[in-house]
PDB file of C-alpha atoms in Angstrom:
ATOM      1  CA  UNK A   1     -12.505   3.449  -6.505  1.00 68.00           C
ATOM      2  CA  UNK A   2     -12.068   1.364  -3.333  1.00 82.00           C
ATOM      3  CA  UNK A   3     -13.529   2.690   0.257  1.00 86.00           C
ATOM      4  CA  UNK A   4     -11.734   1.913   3.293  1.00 83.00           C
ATOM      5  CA  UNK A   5     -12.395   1.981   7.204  1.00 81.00           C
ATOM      6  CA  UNK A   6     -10.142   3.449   9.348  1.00 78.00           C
ATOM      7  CA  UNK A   7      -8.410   0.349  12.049  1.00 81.00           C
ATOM      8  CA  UNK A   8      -6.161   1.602  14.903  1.00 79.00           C
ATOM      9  CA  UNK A   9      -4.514  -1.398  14.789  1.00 77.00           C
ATOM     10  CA  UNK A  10      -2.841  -0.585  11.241  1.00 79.00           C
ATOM     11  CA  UNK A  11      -1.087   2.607  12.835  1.00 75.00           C
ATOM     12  CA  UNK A  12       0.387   0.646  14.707  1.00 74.00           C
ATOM     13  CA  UNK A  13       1.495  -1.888  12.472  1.00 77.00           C
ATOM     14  CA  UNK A  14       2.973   0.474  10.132  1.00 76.00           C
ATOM     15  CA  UNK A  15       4.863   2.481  12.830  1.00 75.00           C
ATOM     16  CA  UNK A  16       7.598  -0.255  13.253  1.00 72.00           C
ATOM     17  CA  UNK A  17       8.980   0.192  10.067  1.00 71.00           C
ATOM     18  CA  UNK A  18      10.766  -3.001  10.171  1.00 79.00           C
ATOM     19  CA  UNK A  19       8.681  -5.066   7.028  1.00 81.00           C
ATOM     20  CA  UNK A  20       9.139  -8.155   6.025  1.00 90.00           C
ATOM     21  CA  UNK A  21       7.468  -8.382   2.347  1.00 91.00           C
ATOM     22  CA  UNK A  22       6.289 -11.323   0.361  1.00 90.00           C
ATOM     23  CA  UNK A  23       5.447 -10.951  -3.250  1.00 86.00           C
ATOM     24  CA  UNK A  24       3.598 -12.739  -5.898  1.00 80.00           C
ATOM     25  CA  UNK A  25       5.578 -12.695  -8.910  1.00 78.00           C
ATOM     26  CA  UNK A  26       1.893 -11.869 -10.926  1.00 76.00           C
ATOM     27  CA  UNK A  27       1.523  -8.927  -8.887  1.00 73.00           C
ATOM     28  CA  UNK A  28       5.090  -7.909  -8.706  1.00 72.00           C
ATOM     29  CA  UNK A  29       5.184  -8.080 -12.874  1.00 76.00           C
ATOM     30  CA  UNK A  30       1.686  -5.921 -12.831  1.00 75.00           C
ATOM     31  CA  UNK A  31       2.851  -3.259 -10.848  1.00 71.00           C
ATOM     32  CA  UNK A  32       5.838  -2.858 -13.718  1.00 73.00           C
ATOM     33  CA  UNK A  33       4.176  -3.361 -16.863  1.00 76.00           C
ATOM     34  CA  UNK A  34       0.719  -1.684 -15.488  1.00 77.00           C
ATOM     35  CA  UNK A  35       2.058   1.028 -14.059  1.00 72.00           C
ATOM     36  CA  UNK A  36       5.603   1.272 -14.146  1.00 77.00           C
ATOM     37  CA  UNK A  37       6.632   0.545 -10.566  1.00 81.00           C
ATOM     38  CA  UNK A  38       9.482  -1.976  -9.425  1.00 83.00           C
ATOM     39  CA  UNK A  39       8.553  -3.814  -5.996  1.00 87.00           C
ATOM     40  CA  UNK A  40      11.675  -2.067  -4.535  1.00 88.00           C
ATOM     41  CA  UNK A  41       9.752   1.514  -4.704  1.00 90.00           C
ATOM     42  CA  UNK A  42       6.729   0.519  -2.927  1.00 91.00           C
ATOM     43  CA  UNK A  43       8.537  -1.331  -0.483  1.00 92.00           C
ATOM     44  CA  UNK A  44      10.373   1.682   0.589  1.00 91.00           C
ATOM     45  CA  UNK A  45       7.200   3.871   0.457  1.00 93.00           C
ATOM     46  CA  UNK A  46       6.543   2.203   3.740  1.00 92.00           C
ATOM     47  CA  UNK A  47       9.222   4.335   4.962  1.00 92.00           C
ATOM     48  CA  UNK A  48       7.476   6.939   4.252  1.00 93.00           C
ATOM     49  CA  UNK A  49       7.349   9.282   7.591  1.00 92.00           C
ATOM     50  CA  UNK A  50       4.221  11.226   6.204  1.00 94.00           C
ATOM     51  CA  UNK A  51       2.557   7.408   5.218  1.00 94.00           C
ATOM     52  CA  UNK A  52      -1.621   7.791   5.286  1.00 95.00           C
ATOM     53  CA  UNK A  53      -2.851   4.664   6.881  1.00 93.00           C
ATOM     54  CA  UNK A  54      -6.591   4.207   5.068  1.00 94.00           C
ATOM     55  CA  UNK A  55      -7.732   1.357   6.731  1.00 92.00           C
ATOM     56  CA  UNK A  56      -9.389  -2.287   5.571  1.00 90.00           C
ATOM     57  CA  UNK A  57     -11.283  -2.351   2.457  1.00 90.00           C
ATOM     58  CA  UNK A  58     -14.653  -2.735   2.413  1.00 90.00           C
ATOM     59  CA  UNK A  59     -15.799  -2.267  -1.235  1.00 89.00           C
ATOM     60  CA  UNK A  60     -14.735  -4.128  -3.446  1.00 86.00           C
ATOM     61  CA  UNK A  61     -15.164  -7.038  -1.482  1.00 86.00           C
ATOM     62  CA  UNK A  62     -12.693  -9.682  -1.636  1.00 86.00           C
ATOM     63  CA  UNK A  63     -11.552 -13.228  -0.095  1.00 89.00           C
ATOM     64  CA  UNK A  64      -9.210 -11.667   2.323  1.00 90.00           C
ATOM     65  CA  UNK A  65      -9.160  -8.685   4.257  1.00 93.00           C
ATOM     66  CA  UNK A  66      -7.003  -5.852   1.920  1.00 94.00           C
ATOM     67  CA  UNK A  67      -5.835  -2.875   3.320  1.00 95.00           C
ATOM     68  CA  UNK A  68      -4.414   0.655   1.842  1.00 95.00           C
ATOM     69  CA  UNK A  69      -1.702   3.379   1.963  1.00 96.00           C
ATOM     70  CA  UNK A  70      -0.579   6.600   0.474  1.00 97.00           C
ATOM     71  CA  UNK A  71       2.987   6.930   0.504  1.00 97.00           C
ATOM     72  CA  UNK A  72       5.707   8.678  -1.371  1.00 96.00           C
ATOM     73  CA  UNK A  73       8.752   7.255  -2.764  1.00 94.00           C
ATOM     74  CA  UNK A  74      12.034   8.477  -2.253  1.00 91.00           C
ATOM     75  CA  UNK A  75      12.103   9.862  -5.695  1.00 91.00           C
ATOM     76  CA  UNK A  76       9.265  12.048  -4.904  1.00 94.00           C
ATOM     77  CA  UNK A  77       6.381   9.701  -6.392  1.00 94.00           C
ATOM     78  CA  UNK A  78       3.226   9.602  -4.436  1.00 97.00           C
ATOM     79  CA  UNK A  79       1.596   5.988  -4.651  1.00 96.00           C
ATOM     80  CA  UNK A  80      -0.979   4.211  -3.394  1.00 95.00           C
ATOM     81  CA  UNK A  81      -0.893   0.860  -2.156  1.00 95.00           C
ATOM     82  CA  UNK A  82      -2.806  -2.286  -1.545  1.00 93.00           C
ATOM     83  CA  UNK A  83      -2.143  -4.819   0.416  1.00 94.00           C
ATOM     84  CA  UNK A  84      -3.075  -8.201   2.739  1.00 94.00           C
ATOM     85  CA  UNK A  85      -1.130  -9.304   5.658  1.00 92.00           C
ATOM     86  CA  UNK A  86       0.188 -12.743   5.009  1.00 91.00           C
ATOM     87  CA  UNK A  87       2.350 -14.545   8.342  1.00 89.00           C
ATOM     88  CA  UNK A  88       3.434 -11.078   9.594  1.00 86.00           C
ATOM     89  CA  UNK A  89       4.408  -9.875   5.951  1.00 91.00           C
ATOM     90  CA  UNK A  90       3.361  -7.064   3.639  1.00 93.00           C
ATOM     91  CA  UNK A  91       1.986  -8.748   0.513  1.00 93.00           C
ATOM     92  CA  UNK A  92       1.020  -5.689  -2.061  1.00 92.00           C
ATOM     93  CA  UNK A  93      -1.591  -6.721  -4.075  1.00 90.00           C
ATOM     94  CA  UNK A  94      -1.512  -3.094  -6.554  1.00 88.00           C
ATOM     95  CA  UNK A  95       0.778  -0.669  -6.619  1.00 90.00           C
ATOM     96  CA  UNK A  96       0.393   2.487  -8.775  1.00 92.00           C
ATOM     97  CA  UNK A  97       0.609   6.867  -8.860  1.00 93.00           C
ATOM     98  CA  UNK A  98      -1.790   8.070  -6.853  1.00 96.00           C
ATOM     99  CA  UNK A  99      -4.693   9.658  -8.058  1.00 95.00           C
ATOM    100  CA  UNK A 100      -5.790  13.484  -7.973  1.00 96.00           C
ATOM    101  CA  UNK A 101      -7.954  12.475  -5.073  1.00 95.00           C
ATOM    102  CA  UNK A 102      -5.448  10.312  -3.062  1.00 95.00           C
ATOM    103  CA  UNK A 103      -2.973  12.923  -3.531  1.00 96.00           C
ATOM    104  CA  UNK A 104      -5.352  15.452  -2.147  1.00 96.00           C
ATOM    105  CA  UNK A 105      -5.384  12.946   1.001  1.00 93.00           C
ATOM    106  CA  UNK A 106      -1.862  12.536   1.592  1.00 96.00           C
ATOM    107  CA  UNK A 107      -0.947  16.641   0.921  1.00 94.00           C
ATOM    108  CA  UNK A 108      -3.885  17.235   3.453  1.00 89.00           C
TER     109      UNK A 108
END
């Protein structure tokens, strides 16, 4: 599984609530056949008022700096998300159910 750092600066970026998003079409496709999810849920789960902010990535390591959230749908799914921040946008990299663990994080 992934680790994250906590960054201030995400809170604050996720408390507008105003997104612009930019998909891949690989990634967008992924998240349906993978794992059942339309962009159009995890797009919303930014909404999300209860949203857990984890931070930057730091393992795995990767080209650019990724970043993850916990959020639930507004069908009641709780999913977690990972994404870069490309020109101002949200571009999700994964979306998918959370975990047992990540749920544990977003109930507490």
């Amino acid at each position: 599984m992934a680790k994250f750092l906590f960054v201030e600066w995400l809170v604050d970026f996720i408390s507008r609530k105003n997104f612009l998003f930019d998909w891949d079409e690989g990634n967008r496709k992924k998240s349906f056949l993978k794992h059942g999810l339309n962009s159009l849920e995890a797009e919303n789960a930014f909404n999300d008022e209860s949203l857990v902010e984890l931070g930057i990535q730091v393992t795995p390591k990767s080209t650019e700096k990724r970043y993850g959230v916990i959020a639930r749908t507004v069908d009641g799914k709780i999913l977690f998300i990972s994404f870069t921040i490309r020109n101002g946008k949200i571009r999700v990299i994964s979306s998918r159910s959370a975990n047992q663990q990540e749920r544990k994080i977003y109930e507490d």
